[in-house]
Every structure is written in C-alpha cells, then in structure tokens.
XYZ file of C-alpha atoms in Angstrom:
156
model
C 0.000 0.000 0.000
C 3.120 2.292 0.598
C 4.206 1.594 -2.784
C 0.885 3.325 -4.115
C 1.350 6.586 -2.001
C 5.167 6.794 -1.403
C 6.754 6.813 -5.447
C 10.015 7.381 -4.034
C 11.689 3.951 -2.982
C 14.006 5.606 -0.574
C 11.568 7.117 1.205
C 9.556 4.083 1.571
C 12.609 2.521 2.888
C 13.515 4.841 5.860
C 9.565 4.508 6.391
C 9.951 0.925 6.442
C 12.838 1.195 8.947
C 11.554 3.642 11.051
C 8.408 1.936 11.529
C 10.233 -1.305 12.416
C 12.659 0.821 15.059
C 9.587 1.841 16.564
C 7.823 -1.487 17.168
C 10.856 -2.745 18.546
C 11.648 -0.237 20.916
C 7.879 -0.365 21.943
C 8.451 -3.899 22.379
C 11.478 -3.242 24.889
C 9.170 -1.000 27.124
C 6.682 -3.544 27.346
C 9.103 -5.417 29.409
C 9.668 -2.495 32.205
C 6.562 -4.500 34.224
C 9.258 -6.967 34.626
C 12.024 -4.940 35.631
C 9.850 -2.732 38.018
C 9.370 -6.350 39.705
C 12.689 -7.014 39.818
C 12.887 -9.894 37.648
C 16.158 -8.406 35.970
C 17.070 -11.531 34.395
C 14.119 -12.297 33.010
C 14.122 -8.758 31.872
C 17.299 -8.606 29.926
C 16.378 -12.099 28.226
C 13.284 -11.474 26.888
C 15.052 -7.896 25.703
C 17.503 -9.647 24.068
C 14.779 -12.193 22.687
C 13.363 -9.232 21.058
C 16.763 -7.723 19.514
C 17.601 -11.250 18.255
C 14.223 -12.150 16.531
C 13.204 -8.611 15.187
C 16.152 -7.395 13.743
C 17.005 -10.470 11.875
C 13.132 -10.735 10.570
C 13.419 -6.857 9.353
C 16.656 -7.134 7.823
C 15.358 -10.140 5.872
C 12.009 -8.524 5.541
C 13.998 -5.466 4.167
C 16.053 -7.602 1.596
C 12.637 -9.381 0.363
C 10.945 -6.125 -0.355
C 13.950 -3.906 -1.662
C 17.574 -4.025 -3.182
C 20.163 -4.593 0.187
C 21.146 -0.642 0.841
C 24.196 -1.111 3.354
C 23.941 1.963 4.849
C 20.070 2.011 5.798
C 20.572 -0.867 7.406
C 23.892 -0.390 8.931
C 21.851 2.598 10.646
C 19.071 0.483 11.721
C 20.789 -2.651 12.843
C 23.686 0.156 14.997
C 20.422 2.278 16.601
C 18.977 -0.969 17.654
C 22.184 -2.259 19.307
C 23.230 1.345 21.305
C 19.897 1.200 22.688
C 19.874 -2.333 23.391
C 23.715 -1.918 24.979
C 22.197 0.997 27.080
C 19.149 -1.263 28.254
C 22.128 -3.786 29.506
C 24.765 -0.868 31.009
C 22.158 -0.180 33.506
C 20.791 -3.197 34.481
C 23.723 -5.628 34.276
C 24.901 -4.269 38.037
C 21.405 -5.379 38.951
C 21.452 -8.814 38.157
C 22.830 -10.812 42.100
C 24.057 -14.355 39.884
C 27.488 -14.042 37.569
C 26.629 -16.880 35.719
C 23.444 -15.205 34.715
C 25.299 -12.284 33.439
C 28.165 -14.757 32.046
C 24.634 -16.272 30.020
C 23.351 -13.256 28.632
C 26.512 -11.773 28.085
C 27.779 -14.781 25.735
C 24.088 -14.360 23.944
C 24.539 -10.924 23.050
C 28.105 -11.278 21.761
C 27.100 -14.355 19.827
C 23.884 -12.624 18.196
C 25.994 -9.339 17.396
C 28.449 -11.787 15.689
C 25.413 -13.377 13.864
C 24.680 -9.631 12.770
C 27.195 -9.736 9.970
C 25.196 -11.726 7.899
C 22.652 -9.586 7.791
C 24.175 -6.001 7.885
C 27.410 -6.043 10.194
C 28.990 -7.236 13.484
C 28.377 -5.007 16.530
C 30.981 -7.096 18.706
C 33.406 -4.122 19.165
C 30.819 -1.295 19.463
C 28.910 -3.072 22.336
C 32.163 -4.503 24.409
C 33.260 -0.501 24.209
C 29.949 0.470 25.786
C 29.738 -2.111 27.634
C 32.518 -0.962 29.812
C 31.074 1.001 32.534
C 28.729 -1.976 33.784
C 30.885 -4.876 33.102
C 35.195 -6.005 33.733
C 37.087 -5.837 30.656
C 38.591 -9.083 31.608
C 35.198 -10.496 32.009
C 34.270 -9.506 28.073
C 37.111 -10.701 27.235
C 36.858 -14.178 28.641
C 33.119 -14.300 27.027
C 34.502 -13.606 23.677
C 36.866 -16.351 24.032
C 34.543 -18.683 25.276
C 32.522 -17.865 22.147
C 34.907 -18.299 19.809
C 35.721 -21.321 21.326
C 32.035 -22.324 21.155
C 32.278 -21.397 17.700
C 34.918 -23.728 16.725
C 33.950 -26.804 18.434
C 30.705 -26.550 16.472
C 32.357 -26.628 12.979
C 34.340 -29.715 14.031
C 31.059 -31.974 14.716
C-alpha cells in the first residue's frame, strides 16, 4: 500500500525502517513490568529475545521487499544495538548471579556476531559500551569462550 502513495523507494525505505525501530523499541518498554518487579534476568532475556528475533526478521524482511542498501541498514541494525547496549549498562549491576550475566553476556556477543550476515557485526561497538557496567577481563573471557564455542561446532 506504501508503494501506491510513497513513489520514491528511498523514502519508503527509511519509512519501512523507522516503523520497524519503533515497534521494537515499543516492544522493549513492554518489558519495564518486569524490571519494576525485579525480575532483571528475566528482563534482559526477553530484551535480548526481542533484539535477536526482530532485527534479523526486518533485515530479511527489508532484503525481500527492496535491493540490500548497506547503509540504511547499517543505521538500523547500529540504533537498535546502542539502545539495546544501554538497556544492559544499567541493568547488568542489577542482576545478584554471575553466571546469569556470564549467560546473557555470551548471547549478546554471539547474536551481534550473527549480525554480519545480515548487515554487520556489533561485537566491538557493544564490548566498548559495555565498559562502565561490566570487567574488561570479564568480556574478554566471554569472547573467548565464544569463539571457542564457535569452533567446536564446525568440528562436529
């Protein structure tokens, strides 16, 4: 139906991927019940949830509908991740287990890794802004256990 009102494809795109930021983000706050209760961990999984499955259905969406434009969705898929990385700066303190931070934390660096095959890897941009809620040596060690994961997986 955009097609019909919108002639200009660019603008229908930055339509398309504003709209999408949108729902996202709205999907985020309809989470805050469970951090208001506490249930941090719960909380940042089901945020990440969201990250994970929208922004890889968009991008794909995205590629469906229109030619790939990098930049559009370089721009989309970095937006998504600050404000996700902000989400997790100021509730990673929060959460009272390591291992459930060690969890989420080797989620997120394995789904901004996944990123690049739909419109870049975020791995560098999110362990910089990371850095005020979580050890350097503690990223580090999550990478590698990654990585690690990684490889043992293209062995079987």
């Amino acid at each position: 139906y955009l097609k019909r009102f919108i002639g200009n494809r660019d603008q229908l795109k930055s339509i398309f991927f504003h709209s999408r930021y949108k729902f996202i983000t709205d999907e985020f706050d309809t989470l805050l019940p469970l951090k208001q209760s506490r249930l941090i961990e719960k909380y940042l999984k089901r945020t990440l949830e969201i990250f994970r499955e929208f922004c890889f259905q968009t991008v794909i969406t995205f590629d469906s509908v229109f030619d790939r434009d990098r930049h559009l969705t370089y721009v989309f898929l970095r937006s998504l991740t600050d404000r996700l990385c902000a989400i997790l700066v100021e509730n990673l303190p929060l959460l009272a287990e390591d291992s459930a931070c060690d969890s989420l934390l080797l989620q997120l660096i394995y789904c901004c890794q996944s990123l690049s095959r739909v419109g870049g890897d975020f791995t560098a941009s999110v362990l910089r802004q990371l850095q005020p809620a979580v050890d350097q040596r503690r990223l580090l060690t999550i990478v590698r256990k990654q990585k690690e994961l990684v490889r043992s997986l293209n062995r079987v």
